[in-house]
XYZ file of C-alpha atoms in Angstrom:
571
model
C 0.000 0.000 0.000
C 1.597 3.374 -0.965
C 2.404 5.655 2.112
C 0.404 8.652 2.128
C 0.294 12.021 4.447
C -2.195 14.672 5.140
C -1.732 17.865 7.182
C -3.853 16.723 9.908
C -1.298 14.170 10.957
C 1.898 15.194 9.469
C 4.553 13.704 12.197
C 8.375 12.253 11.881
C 7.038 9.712 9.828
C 5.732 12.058 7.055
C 9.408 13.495 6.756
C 9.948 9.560 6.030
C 7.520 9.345 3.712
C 9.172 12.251 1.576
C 12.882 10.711 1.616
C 11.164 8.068 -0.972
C 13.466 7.990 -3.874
C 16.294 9.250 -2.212
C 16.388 6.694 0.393
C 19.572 4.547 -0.882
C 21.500 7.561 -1.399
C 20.697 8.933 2.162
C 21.258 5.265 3.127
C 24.704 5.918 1.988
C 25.473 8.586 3.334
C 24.437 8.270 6.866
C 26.595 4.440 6.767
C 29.344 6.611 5.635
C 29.254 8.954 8.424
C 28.655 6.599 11.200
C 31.922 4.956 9.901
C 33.622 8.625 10.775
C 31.408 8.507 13.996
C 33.090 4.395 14.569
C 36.464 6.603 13.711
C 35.814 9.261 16.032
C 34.936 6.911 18.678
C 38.420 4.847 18.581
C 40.365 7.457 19.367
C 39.962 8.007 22.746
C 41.198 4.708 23.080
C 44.322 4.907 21.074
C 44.961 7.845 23.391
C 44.478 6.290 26.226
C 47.025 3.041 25.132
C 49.085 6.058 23.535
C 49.476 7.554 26.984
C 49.928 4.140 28.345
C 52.817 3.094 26.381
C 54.574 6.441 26.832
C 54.673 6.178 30.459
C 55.870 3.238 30.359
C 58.810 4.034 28.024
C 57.324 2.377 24.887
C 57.703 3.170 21.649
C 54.489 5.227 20.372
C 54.863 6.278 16.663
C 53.017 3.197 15.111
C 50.071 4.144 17.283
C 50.558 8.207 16.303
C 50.935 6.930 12.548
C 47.375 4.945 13.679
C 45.939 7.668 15.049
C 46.803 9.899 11.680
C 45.197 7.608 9.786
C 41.936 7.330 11.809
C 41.891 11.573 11.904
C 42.302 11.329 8.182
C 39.639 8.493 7.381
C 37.273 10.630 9.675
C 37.339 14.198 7.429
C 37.255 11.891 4.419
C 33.864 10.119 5.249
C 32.743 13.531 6.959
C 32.976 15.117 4.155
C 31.084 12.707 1.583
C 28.586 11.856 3.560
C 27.531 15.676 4.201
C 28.131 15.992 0.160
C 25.579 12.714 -0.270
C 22.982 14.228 2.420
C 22.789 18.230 0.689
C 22.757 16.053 -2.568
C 19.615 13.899 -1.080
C 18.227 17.094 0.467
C 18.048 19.100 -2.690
C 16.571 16.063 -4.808
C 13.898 15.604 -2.083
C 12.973 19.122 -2.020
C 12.830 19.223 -6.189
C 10.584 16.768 -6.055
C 8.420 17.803 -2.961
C 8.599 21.539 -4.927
C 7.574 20.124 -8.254
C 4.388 18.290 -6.864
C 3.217 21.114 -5.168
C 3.394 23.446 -9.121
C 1.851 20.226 -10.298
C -0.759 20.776 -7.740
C -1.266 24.527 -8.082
C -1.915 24.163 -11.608
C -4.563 21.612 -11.593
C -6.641 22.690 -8.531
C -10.544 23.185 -9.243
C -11.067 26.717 -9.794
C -13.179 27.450 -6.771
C -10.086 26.620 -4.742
C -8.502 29.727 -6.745
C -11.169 32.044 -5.923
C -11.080 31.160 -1.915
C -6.998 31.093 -1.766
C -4.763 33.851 -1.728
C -2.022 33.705 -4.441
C 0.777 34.768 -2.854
C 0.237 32.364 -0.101
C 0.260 29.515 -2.722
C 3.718 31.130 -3.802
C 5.329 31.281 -0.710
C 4.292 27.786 0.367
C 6.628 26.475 -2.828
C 9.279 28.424 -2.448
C 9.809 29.465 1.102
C 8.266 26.660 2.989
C 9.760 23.910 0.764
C 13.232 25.167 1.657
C 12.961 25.549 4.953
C 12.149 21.515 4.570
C 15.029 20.929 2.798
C 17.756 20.805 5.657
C 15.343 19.095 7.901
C 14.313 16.287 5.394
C 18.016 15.124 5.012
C 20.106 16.971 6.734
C 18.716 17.233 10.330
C 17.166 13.608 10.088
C 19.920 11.603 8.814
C 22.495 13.540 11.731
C 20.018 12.697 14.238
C 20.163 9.118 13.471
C 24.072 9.304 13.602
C 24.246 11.902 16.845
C 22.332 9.458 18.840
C 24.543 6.680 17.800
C 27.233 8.301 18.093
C 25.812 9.668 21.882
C 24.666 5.974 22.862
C 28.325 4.280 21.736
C 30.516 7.273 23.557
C 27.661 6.960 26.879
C 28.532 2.810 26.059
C 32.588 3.563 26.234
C 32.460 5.733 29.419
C 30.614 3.234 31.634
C 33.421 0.807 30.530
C 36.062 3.182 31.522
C 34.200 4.419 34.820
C 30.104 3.687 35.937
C 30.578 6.107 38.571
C 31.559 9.364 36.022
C 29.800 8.102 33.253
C 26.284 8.079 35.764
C 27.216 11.696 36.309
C 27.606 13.073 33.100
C 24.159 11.472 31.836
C 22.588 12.780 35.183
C 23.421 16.395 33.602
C 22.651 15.787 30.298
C 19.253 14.259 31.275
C 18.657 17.277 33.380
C 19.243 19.499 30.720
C 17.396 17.818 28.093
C 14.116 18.019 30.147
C 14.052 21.756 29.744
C 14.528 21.865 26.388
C 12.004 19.292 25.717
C 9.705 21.489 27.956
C 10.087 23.980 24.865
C 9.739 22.460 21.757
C 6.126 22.808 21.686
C 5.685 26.527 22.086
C 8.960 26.813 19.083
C 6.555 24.817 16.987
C 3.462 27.091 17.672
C 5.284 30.055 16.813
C 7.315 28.956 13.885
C 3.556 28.014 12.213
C 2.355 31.524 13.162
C 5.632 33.022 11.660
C 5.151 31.237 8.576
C 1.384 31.946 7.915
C 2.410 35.766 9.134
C 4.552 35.290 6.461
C 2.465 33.446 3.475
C 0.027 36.480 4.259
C 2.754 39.014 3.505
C 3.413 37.794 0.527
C -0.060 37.521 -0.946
C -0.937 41.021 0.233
C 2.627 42.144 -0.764
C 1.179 40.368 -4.573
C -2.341 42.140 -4.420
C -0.202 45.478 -4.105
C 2.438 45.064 -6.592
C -0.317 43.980 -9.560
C -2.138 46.648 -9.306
C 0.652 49.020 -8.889
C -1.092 51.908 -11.260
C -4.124 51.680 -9.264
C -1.904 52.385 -6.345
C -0.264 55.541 -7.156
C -2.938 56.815 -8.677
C -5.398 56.458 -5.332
C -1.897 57.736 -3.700
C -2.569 54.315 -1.131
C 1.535 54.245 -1.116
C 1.386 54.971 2.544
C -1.566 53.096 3.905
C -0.753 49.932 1.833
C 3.341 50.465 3.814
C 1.505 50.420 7.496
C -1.243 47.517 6.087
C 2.152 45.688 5.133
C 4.098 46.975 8.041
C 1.423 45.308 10.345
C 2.014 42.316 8.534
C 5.478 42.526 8.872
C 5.176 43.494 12.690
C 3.426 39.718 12.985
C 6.417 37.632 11.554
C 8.589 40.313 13.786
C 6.628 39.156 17.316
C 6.295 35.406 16.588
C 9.831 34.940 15.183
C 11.295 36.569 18.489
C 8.863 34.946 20.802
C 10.267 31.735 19.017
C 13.733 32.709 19.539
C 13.083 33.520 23.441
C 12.271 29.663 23.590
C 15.229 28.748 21.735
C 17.560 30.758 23.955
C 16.457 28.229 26.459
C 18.324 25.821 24.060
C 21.645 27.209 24.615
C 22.480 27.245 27.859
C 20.658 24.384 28.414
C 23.428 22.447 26.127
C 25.884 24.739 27.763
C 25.279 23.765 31.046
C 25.154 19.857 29.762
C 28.960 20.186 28.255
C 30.412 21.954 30.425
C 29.006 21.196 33.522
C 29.721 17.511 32.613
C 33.516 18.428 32.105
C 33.487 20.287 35.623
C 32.102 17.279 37.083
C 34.693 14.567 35.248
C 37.554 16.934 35.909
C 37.252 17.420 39.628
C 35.796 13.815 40.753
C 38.360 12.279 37.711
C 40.912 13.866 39.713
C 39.939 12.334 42.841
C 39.836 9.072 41.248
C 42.825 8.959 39.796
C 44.837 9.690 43.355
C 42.904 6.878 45.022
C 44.095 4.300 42.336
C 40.336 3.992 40.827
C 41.209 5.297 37.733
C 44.235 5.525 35.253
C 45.736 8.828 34.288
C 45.392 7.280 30.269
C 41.435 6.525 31.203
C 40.681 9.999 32.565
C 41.859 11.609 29.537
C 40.134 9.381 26.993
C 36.495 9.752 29.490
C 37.761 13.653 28.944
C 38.148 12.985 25.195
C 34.745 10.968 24.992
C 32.701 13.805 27.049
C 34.763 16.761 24.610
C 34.279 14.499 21.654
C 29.956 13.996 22.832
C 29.420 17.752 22.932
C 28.691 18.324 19.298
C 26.654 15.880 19.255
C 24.661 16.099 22.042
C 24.573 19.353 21.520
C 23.309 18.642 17.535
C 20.494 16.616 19.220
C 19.559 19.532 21.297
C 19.294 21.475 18.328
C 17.799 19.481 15.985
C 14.717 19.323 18.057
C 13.673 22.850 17.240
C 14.968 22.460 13.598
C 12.610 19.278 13.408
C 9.728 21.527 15.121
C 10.321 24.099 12.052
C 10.281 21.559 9.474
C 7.110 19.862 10.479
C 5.487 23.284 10.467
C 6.967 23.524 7.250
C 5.773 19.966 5.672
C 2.158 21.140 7.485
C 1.587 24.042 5.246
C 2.654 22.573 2.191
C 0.857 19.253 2.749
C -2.160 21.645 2.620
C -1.939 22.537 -0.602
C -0.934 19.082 -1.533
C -4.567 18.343 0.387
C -6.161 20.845 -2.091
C -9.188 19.501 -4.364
C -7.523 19.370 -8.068
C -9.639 18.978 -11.653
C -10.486 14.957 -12.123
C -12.268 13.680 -15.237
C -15.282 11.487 -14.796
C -15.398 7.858 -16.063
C -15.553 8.963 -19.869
C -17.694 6.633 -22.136
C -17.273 5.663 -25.583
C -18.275 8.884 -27.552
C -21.109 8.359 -29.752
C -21.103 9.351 -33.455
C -21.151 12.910 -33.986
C -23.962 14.709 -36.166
C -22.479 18.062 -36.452
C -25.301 19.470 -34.379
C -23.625 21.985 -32.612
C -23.581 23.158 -29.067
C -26.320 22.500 -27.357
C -26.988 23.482 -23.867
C -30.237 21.257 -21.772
C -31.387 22.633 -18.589
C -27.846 23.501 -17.431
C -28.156 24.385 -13.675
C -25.198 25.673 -11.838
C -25.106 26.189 -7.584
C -22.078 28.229 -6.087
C -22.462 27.788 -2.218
C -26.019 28.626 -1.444
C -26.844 30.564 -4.592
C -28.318 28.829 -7.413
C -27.130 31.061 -10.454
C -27.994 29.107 -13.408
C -31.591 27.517 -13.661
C -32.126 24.974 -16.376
C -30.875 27.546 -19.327
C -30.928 25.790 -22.766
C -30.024 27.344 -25.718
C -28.356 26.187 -29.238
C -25.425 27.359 -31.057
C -25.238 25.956 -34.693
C -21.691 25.498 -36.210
C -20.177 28.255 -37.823
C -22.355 30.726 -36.589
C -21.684 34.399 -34.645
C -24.539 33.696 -31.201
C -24.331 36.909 -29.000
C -25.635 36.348 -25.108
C -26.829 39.177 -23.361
C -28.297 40.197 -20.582
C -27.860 42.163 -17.605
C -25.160 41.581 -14.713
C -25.517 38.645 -12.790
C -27.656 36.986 -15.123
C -25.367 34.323 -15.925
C -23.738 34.961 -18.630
C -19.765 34.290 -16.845
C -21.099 31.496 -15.436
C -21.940 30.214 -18.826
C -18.778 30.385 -20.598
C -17.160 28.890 -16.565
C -19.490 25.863 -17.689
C -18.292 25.810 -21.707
C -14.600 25.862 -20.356
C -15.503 22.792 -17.690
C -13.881 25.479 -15.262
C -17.044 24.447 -13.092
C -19.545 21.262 -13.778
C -22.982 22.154 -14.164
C -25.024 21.072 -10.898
C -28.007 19.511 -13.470
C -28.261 19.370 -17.338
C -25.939 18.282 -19.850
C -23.458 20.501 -22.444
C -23.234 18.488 -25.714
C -20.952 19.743 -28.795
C -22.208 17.768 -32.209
C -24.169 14.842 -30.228
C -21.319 14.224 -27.286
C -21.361 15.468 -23.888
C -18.664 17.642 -22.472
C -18.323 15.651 -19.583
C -19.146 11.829 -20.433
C -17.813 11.489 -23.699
C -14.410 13.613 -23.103
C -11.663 14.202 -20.638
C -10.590 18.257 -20.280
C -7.835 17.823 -22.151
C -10.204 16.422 -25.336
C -13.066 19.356 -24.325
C -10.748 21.999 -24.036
C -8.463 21.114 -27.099
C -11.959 21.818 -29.007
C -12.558 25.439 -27.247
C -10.743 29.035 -27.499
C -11.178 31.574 -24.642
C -10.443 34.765 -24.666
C -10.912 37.231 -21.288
C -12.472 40.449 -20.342
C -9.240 41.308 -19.173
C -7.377 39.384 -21.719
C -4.057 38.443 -19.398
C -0.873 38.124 -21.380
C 2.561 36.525 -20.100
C 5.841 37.769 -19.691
C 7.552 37.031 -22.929
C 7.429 37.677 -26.616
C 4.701 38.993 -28.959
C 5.262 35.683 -30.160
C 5.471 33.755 -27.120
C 1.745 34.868 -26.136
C 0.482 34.567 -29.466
C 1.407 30.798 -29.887
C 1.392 29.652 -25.800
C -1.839 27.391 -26.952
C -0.288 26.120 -29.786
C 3.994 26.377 -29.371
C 4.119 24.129 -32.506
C 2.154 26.053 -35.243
C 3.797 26.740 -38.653
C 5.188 30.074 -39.468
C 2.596 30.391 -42.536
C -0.473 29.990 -40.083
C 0.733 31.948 -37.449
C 1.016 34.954 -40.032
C -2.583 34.146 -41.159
C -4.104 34.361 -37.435
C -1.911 38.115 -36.702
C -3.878 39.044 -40.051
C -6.763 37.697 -39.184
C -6.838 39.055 -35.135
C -5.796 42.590 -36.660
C -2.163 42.705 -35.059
C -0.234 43.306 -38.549
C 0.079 47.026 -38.235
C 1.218 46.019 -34.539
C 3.881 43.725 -35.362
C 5.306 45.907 -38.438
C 5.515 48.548 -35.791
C 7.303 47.099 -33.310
C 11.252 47.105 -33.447
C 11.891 42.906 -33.091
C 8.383 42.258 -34.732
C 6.682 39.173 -33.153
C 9.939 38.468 -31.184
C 9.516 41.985 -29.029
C 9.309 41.322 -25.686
C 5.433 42.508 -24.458
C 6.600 43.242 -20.482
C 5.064 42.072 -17.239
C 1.633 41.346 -18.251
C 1.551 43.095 -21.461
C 2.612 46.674 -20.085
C 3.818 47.757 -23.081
C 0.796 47.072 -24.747
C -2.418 48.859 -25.316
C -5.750 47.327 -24.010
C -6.881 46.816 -27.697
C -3.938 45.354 -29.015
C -3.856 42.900 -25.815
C -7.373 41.840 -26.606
C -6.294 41.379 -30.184
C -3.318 39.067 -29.171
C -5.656 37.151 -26.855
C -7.617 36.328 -30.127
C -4.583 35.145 -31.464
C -3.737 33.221 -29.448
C -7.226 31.531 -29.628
C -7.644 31.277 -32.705
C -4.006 29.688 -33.733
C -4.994 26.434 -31.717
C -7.886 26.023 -34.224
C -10.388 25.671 -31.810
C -13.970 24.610 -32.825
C -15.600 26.756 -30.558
C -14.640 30.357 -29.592
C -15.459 32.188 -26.638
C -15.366 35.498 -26.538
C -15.833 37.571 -23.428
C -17.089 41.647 -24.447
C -14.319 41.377 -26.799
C -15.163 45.284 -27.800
C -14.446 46.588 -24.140
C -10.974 48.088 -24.540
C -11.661 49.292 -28.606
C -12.788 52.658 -29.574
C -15.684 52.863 -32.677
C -12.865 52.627 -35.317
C -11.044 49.588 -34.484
C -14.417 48.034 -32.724
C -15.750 47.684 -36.374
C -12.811 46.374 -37.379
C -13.393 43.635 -34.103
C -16.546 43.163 -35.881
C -15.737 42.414 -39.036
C -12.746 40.104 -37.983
C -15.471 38.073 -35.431
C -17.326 37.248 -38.978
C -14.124 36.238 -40.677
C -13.937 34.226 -38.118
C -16.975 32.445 -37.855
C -16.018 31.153 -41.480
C -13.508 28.993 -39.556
C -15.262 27.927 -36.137
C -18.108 28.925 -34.327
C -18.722 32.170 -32.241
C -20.109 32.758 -28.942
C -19.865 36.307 -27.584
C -20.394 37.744 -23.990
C -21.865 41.404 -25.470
C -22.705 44.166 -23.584
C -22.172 47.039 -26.721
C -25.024 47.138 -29.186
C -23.316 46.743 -32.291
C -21.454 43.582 -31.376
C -24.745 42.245 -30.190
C -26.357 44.166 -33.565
C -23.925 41.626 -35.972
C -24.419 38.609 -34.174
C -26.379 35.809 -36.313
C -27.866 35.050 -33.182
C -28.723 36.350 -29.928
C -29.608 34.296 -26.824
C -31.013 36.679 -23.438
C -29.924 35.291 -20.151
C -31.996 37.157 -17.211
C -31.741 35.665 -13.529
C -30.570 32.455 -14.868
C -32.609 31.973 -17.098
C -33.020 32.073 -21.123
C -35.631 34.496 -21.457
C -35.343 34.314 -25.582
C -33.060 33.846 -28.222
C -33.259 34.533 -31.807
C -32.314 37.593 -34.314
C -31.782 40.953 -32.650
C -34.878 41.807 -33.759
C -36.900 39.033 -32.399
C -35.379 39.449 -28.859
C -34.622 43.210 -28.690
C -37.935 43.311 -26.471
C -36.274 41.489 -23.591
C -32.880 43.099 -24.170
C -31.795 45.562 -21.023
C -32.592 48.972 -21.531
C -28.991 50.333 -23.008
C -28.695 47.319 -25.359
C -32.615 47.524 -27.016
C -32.063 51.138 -29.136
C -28.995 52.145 -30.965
């Protein structure tokens, strides 16, 4: 059964559960350094029969050529296995990070409309690696500290019970208060991060609407909204870092009270014949040696406590609904119908928006829908784009239902969409213009800039279609970003075209233009049009009039100009 986590129980063993992939190479690495830990621990010993031999006259450089060696073999394995761990670390994290953009680009888009974006960003980036040291890193010296801790404890009760009972009566001591701790570190290191998810988002919702900004002259009281937000990370960071103060001494008073404590009742030992002069100095060796890691353990706990808090907030987008395809049926033969809408019903929360509309689009045809705000006409084209599944009723397109008889990939490889607000990417002309379709040939890509009205544009321009367009089209006008939008709709040959007020951002001049290109158009797939100006709802071959969720008529302008809002029913 394949090991799974969610953020309501995300524990030590989750970390687990993410080495998977990278566990031989971890594996590795930590063998590697408990053979330097092995090292470390023999040479106290060789010391202590170094010291031995010398007092007694011996000869010692075979066991100082020994003890070079053992120094040497210990950097060597040191040093690869913390090479192997970063290396496991990283490769852990790169996958953790890429299944969390998988994630954010497939979640349902009500999950968009509830989360904040720059939340979503900071939760890849930030929180993924703040994981990445405590996935490998922190884990893997854990393992090897406490062996390391156990097998030095192990040596000093075979030297001397008495000190060794002593030194782990400190440590013990000490490691209750910390432990005491770790719980309120964890508690504030979550606050800190979501203080600091929220800063980014709000830091986002500032910076992309910049213009709007300045121009409300907000500078100011956005700084103190942010400031505020900053304050928050401020307070629970320190607050987190009182606690871990506690951490410090506490390890302080472990090391070097323990070394107090084997100096003075070594000492006493060795004059009553107890212990030998070699012994005391390899126990002295063992406790030195122990410190750094005992005092790693110490440590890691409140690394550990970050990293959990860490895995918890991105296991929560992980947790996140995403778009799944139903079971899909054999599609049935297609009769070139159409779209066809049948008592589509749509419920967001408690609000029932769409209520049984039907309406049908023939091929090749220019259909207009109208109506006045909130009457459903968004919700419609949310439906046609499978954005949203309709609550009752079916969508079919020639005889085959959206959702039975395709997966989204099939549906929405047969529909164009172009926004109100038309967003373009950071790139080239060209980049936007053939992001549906990267592959199109050179010969149809000129045909769609002719045919979307962007030739004039792209003549003008100093790199042509390879000018860069800025952050989100800046350097573009309204017009001519609706007019790549089409573009880039129409160069994926879609069968159906959506078109949402597609007229908003033109003046008269180049709206006729619009007008005459949406015709052009229909030649080569079919039209539907959200229209709220008369004269694109004027040229339509059809017109269908949504009103409260409802289709209150459809037909030639004519026929439904009756039941047409006020502004749209006289020129």
């Amino acid at each position: 059964m394949e090991e799974t986590v969610t953020a309501d129980r995300v524990n030590l063993r989750s970390l687990w559960i993410w080495t998977r992939g990278s566990r031989g190479r971890l594996l590795c690495a930590l063998l590697g350094a408990l053979a330097g830990a092995g090292l470390g621990l023999a040479q106290p010993l060789i010391v202590n029969r170094t010291i031995e031999d010398a007092t007694a006259g011996e000869s010692v450089f075979g066991l100082l050529l020994v003890l070079a060696v053992v120094f040497s073999g210990q950097a060597a394995l040191q040093a690869w296995s913390t090479f192997r761990l970063d290396q496991a670390g990283e490769s852990i994290v790169r996958r953790l990070r890429q299944a969390m953009v998988d994630q954010l680009l497939r979640l349902r888009m009500a999950v968009y409309d509830r989360q904040r974006l720059g939340d979503l960003i900071s939760r890849t980036t930030t929180d993924t690696t703040l994981l990445r040291d405590v996935l490998a890193t922190d884990v893997a010296n854990a393992i090897v500290n406490t062996i390391v801790v156990v097998g030095g404890v192990s040596m000093m009760v075979w030297l001397d019970p008495l000190l060794a009972a002593v030194v782990v009566a400190v440590t013990v001591g000490s490691g209750f208060v910390v432990g005491v701790v770790l719980k309120g570190i964890r508690r504030e290191t979550v606050a800190a991060q979501e203080a600091t998810g929220s800063l980014a988002a709000d830091l986002e919702r500032v910076l992309s609407a910049i213009r709007t900004v300045r121009i409300s002259r907000a500078e100011s009281r956005e700084s103190a909204a942010l400031a505020e937000r900053n304050e928050a990370i401020y307070g629970h960071n320190v607050r987190a870092a009182r606690l871990s103060a506690v951490v410090s001494p506490a390890i302080d008073l472990a090391v070097q009270g323990s070394l107090i404590v084997v100096i003075v009742v070594g000492l006493s030992r060795v004059s009553s014949g107890h212990m030998g002069v070699g012994e005391l100095v390899a126990f002295l060796l063992y406790v030195n040696y122990l410190a750094a890691p005992m005092s790693g353990l110490f440590d890691i706990a409140p690394a550990l406590q970050t990293g959990l808090a860490s895995l918890e907030r991105t296991q929560e987008v992980l947790d996140l609904p995403t778009e799944t395809d139903r079971e899909r049926h054999k599609p049935s033969q297609t009769d070139g119908s159409g779209l066809l809408l049948q008592g589509v019903r749509f419920r967001y929360s408690d609000r029932e928006i769409l209520k049984g509309a039907s309406f049908h689009v023939p091929r090749n045809s220019y259909t207009a829908i109208a109506g006045p705000s909130g009457a459903g006409k968004s919700t419609v084209f949310s439906l046609l784009g499978r954005f949203h599944d309709p609550t009752a009723g079916a969508i079919t397109l020639d005889g085959c239902d959206a959702h039975t008889e395709h997966t989204l990939g099939e549906w929405r490889a047969r529909i164009g969409l172009v926004e109100q607000n038309s967003p373009l990417m950071y790139g080239t002309l060209r980049d936007n213009i053939t992001y549906a379709a990267p592959d199109a040939d050179e010969s149809w890509l000129r045909q769609v800039v002719e045919m979307a009205g962007l030739a004039a544009l792209v003549k003008r321009l100093p790199d042509g279609l390879d000018t860069a367009v800025g952050e989100h089209g800046s350097s573009l006008s309204g017009g001519e970003q609706q007019r790549v939008a089409i573009a880039r709709s129409l160069l994926a040959r879609p069968e159906i075209l959506l078109l949402d007020e597609p007229t908003s951002h033109l003046d008269s001049a180049h709206e006729q233009l619009l007008i005459e290109t949406l015709h052009r158009i229909s030649a080569e797939c079919t039209l539907v049009v959200i229209a709220h100006r008369l004269s694109t709802i004027q040229s339509a071959d059809q017109v269908v009039v949504l009103n409260a969720g409802q289709v209150m008529a459809s037909g030639s302008y004519d026929d439904v100009r009756d039941y047409l809002p006020t502004q749209h029913a006289t020129a």
